XYZ file of C-alpha atoms in Angstrom:
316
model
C 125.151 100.325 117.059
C 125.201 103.852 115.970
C 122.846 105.706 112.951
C 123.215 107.346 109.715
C 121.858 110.599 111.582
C 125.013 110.630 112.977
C 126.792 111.985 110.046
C 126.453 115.765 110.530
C 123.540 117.148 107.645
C 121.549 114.189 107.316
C 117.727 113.690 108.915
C 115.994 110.696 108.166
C 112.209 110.309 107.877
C 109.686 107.294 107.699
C 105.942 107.300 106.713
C 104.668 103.998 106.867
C 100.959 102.276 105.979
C 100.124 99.858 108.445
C 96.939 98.483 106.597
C 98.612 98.590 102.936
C 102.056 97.108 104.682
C 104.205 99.548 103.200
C 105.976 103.015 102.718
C 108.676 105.319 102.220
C 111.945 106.428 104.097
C 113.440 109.666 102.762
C 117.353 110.425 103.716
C 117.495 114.505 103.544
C 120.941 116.423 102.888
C 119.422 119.522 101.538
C 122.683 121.795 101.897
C 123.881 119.298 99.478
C 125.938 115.958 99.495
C 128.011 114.510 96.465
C 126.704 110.948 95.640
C 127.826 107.401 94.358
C 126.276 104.022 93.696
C 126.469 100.678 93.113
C 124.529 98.499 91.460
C 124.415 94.722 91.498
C 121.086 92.990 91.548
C 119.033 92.076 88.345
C 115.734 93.733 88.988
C 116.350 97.372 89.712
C 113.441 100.098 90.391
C 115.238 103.353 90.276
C 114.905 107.033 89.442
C 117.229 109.873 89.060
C 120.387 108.110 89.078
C 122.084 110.140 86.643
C 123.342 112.852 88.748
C 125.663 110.307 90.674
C 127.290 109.762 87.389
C 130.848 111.513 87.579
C 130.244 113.228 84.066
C 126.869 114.439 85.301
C 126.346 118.601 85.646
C 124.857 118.314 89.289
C 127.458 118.493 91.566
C 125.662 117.591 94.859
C 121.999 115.235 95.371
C 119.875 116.805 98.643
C 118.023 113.189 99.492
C 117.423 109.576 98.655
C 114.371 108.068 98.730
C 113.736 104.292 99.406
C 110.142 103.390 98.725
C 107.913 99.650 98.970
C 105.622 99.852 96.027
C 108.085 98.379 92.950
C 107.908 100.411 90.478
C 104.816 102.776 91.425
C 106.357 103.557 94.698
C 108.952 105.671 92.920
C 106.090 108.320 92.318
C 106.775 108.903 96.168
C 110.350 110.751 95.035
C 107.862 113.650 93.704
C 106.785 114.391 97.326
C 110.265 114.690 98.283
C 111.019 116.895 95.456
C 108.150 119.393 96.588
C 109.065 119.432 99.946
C 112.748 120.396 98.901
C 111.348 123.203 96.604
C 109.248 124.598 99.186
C 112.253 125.453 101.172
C 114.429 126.719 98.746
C 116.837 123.912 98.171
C 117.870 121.927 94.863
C 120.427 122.648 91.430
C 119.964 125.868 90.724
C 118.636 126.865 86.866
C 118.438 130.217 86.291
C 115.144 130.849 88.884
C 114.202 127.396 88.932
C 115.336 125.112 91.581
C 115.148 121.354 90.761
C 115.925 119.097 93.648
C 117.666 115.794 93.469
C 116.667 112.913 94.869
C 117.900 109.295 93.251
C 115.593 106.689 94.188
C 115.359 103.233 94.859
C 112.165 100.591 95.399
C 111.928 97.308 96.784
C 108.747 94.836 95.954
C 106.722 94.206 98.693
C 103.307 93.531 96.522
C 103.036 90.221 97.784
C 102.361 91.712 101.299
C 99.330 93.724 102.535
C 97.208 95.713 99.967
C 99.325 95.698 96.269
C 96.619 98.230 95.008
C 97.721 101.021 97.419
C 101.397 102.183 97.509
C 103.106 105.368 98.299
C 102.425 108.097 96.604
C 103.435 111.913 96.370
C 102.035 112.904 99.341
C 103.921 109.893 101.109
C 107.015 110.812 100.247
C 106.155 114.376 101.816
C 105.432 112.581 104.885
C 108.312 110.932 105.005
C 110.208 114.131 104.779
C 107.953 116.158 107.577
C 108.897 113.338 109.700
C 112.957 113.705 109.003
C 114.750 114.514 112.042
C 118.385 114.186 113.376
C 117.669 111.587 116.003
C 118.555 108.074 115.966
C 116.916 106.120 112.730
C 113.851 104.343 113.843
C 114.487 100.364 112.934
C 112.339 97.633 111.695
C 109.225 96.922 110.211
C 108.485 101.105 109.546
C 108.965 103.349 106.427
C 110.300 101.402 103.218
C 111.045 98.414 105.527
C 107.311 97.854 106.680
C 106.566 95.129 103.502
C 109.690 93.988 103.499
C 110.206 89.920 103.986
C 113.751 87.626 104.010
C 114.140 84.187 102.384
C 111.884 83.095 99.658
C 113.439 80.510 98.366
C 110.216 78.311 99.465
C 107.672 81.108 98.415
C 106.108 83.873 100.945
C 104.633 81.570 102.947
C 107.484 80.619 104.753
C 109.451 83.709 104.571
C 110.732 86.100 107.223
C 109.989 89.570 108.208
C 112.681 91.918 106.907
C 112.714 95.905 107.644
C 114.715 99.155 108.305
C 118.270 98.830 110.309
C 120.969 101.110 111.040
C 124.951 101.363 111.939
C 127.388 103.231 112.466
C 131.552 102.987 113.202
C 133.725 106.207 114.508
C 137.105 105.980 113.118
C 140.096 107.157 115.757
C 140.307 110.269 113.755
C 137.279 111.432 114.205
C 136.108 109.955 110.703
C 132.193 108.267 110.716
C 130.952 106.330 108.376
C 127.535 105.218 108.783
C 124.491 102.812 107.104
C 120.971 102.350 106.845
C 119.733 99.601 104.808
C 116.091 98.459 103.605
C 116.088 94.291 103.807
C 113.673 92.533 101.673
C 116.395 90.189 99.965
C 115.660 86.520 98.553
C 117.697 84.906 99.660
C 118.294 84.014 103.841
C 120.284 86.612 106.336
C 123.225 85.371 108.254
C 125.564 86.286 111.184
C 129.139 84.678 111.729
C 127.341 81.476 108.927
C 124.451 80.800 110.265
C 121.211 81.814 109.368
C 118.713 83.870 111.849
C 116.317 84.408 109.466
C 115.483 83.006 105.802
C 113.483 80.612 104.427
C 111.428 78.034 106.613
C 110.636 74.641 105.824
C 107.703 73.223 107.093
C 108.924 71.570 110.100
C 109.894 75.194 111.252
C 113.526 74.532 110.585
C 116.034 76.996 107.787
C 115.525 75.778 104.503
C 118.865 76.905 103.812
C 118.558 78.434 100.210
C 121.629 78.263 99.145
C 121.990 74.707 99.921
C 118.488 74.681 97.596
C 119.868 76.322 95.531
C 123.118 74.087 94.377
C 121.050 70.737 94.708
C 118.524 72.273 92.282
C 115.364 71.458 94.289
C 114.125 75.018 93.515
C 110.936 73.424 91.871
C 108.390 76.490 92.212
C 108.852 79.722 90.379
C 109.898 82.505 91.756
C 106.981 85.001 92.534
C 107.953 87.093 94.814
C 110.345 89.330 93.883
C 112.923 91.423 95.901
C 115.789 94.272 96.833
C 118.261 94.858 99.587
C 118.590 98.979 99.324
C 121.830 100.296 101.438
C 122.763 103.739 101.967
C 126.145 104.596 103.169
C 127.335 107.765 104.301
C 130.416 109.694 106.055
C 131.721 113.336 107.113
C 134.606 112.578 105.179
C 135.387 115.064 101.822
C 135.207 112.193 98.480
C 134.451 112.624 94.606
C 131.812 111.289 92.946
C 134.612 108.832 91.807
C 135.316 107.700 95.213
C 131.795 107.290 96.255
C 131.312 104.821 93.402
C 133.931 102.845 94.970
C 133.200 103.343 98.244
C 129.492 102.001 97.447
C 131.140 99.003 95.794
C 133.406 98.293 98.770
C 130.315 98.737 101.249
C 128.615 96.104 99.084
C 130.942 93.263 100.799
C 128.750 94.261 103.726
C 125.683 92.257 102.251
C 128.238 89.623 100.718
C 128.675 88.931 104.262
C 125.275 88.578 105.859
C 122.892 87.659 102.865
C 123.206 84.427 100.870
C 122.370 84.065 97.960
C 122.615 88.023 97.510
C 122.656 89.879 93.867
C 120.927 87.506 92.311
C 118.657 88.398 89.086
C 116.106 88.265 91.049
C 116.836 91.102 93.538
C 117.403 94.707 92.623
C 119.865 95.260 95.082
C 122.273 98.550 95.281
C 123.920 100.861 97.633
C 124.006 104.728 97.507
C 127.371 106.461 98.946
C 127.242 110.079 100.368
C 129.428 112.344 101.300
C 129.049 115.373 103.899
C 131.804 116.744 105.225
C 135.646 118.086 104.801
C 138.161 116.056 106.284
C 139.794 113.445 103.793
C 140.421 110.043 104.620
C 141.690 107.012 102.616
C 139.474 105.568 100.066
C 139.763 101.993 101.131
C 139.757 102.534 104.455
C 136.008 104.488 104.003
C 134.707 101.843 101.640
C 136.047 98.640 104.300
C 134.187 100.597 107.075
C 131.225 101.131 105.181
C 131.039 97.596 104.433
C 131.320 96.731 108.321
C 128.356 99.307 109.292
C 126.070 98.304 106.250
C 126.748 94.333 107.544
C 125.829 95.084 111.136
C 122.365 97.334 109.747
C 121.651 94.051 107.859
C 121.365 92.233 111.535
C 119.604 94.850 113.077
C 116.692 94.959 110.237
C 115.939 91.396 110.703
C 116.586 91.571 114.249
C 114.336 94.874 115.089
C 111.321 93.130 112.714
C 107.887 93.115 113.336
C 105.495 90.715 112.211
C 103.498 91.818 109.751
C 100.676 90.391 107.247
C 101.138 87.173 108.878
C 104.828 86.593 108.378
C 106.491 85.935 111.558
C 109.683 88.200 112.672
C 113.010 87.042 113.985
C 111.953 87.389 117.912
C 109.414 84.699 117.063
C 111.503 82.395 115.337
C 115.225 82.679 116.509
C 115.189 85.198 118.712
């Protein structure tokens, strides 16, 4: 199973609302950690992506922030950025120091409150509550809002959440994931769906079966965003880390269908902490393998929540 905590510099915090049905999960590097991404869905939230940009000034980011709240959860990042400055850590400018912290939202409006989401003080939170230890899974932090397959509305959707993986290499390489999963479309292991959208008989609605017959009648409401974070102790470029991020993106290719749709804001941040090198293709195929097994263990460590049933309930 394995965490992202694993990798050598990196704490992980949640801070969750149980009555609103969402919140934030900060990843901290604040000695520094050179950054990629990848972006494929059609309905990105983000902030302060910029700096992973290989022609960018800032050589290193010091955390990500995932946040619920679509677009107004990305006022969380600001809590983040105050806790960093606090301690002394960010780019420095002269005798300013400016953390940075790229971040990412999924929608999770349609669940809980939609007139509370996190805030400055949540992403704080999340960061007082960042520690080394194993990454708590499921329905917590960013993940605590989050639903699977949509594809017959909310109402028979899935619980989604927080999961994490990791895979030692024989070298003494790690590459590790944590991934937020709130996608549209259903979540599958070895083809066949554990969780997704229900029809009412209780059985998978199979969306992408839906999808090609065209019987997608209602609109789409609800809207969505699988958020993966990759990470190793392996020495890579900003260059690299793009890749690597794209590579780690067959990950979801392999356990969400439909996935990257323009309906889904999906990406997947790449870090690097650490000094050993290590083949590019070799970090970005292992990447993919521990982002596809933190896919199954965010559906599979769910929680009902708001009424939506979790995986135990259903498959499990």
């Amino acid at each position: 199973m394995g965490s992202l905590t694993e990798i050598p510099g990196i704490r992980v915090g949640h801070a969750t609302d149980e009555r609103a049905l969402t919140g934030c999960t900060v990843i901290l590097c604040e000695r520094g950690a050179v950054g990629g991404v990848d972006v494929r869905g059609g309905a990105t939230g983000t902030r302060d992506l910029g700096p992973l940009d290989p022609s960018h000034i800032a050589p290193h980011v010091h955390a990500i922030l995932l946040s619920g709240g679509s677009a107004f959860g990305l006022d969380a990042a600001g809590g983040v950025m105050r806790y960093l400055e606090e301690r002394g850590y960010g780019f420095r400018v002269g005798r300013a120091c400016v953390p940075i912290v790229p971040s990412a939202i999924i929608f999770d409006l349609a669940v809980g409150d939609p007139t509370i989401r996190p805030t400055v003080a949540t992403g704080y939170a999340a960061c007082e509550q960042a520690t080394a230890d194993p990454v708590v899974e499921g329905s917590i932090g960013a993940g605590t809002g989050a639903t699977v397959g949509k594809a017959r509305g909310i109402e028979y959707a899935m619980k989604g959440g927080v999961g994490a993986a990791s895979l030692a290499l024989p070298d003494g390489v790690v590459v590790a994931a944590l991934v937020v999963v709130n996608c549209w479309g259903d979540v599958l292991k070895d083809g066949q769906i554990i969780a997704g959208a229900r029809e009412p008989d209780g059985g998978f609605a199979d969306a992408t079966r839906l999808l090609r017959a065209g019987e997608l009648t209602r609109a789409i409401r609800e809207l969505n965003t699988t958020l993966g974070v990759v990470a190793t102790n392996a020495r890579c470029t900003k260059v690299e880390l793009g890749k690597i991020a794209q590579l780690a993106q067959q990950g979801l290719t392999r356990t969400i269908a439909p996935v990257h749709t323009m309906f889904d804001g999906d990406l997947v941040f790449a870090l690097s902490l650490g000094s050993q090198r290590a083949d590019l293709h070799r970090l970005g195929f292992a990447a993919a393998d521990a982002l596809a097994e933190a896919v199954l263990r965010a559906v599979t460590q769910a929680q009902s929540r708001g009424g939506i049933p979790c995986y135990a309930e259903i498959t499990g």
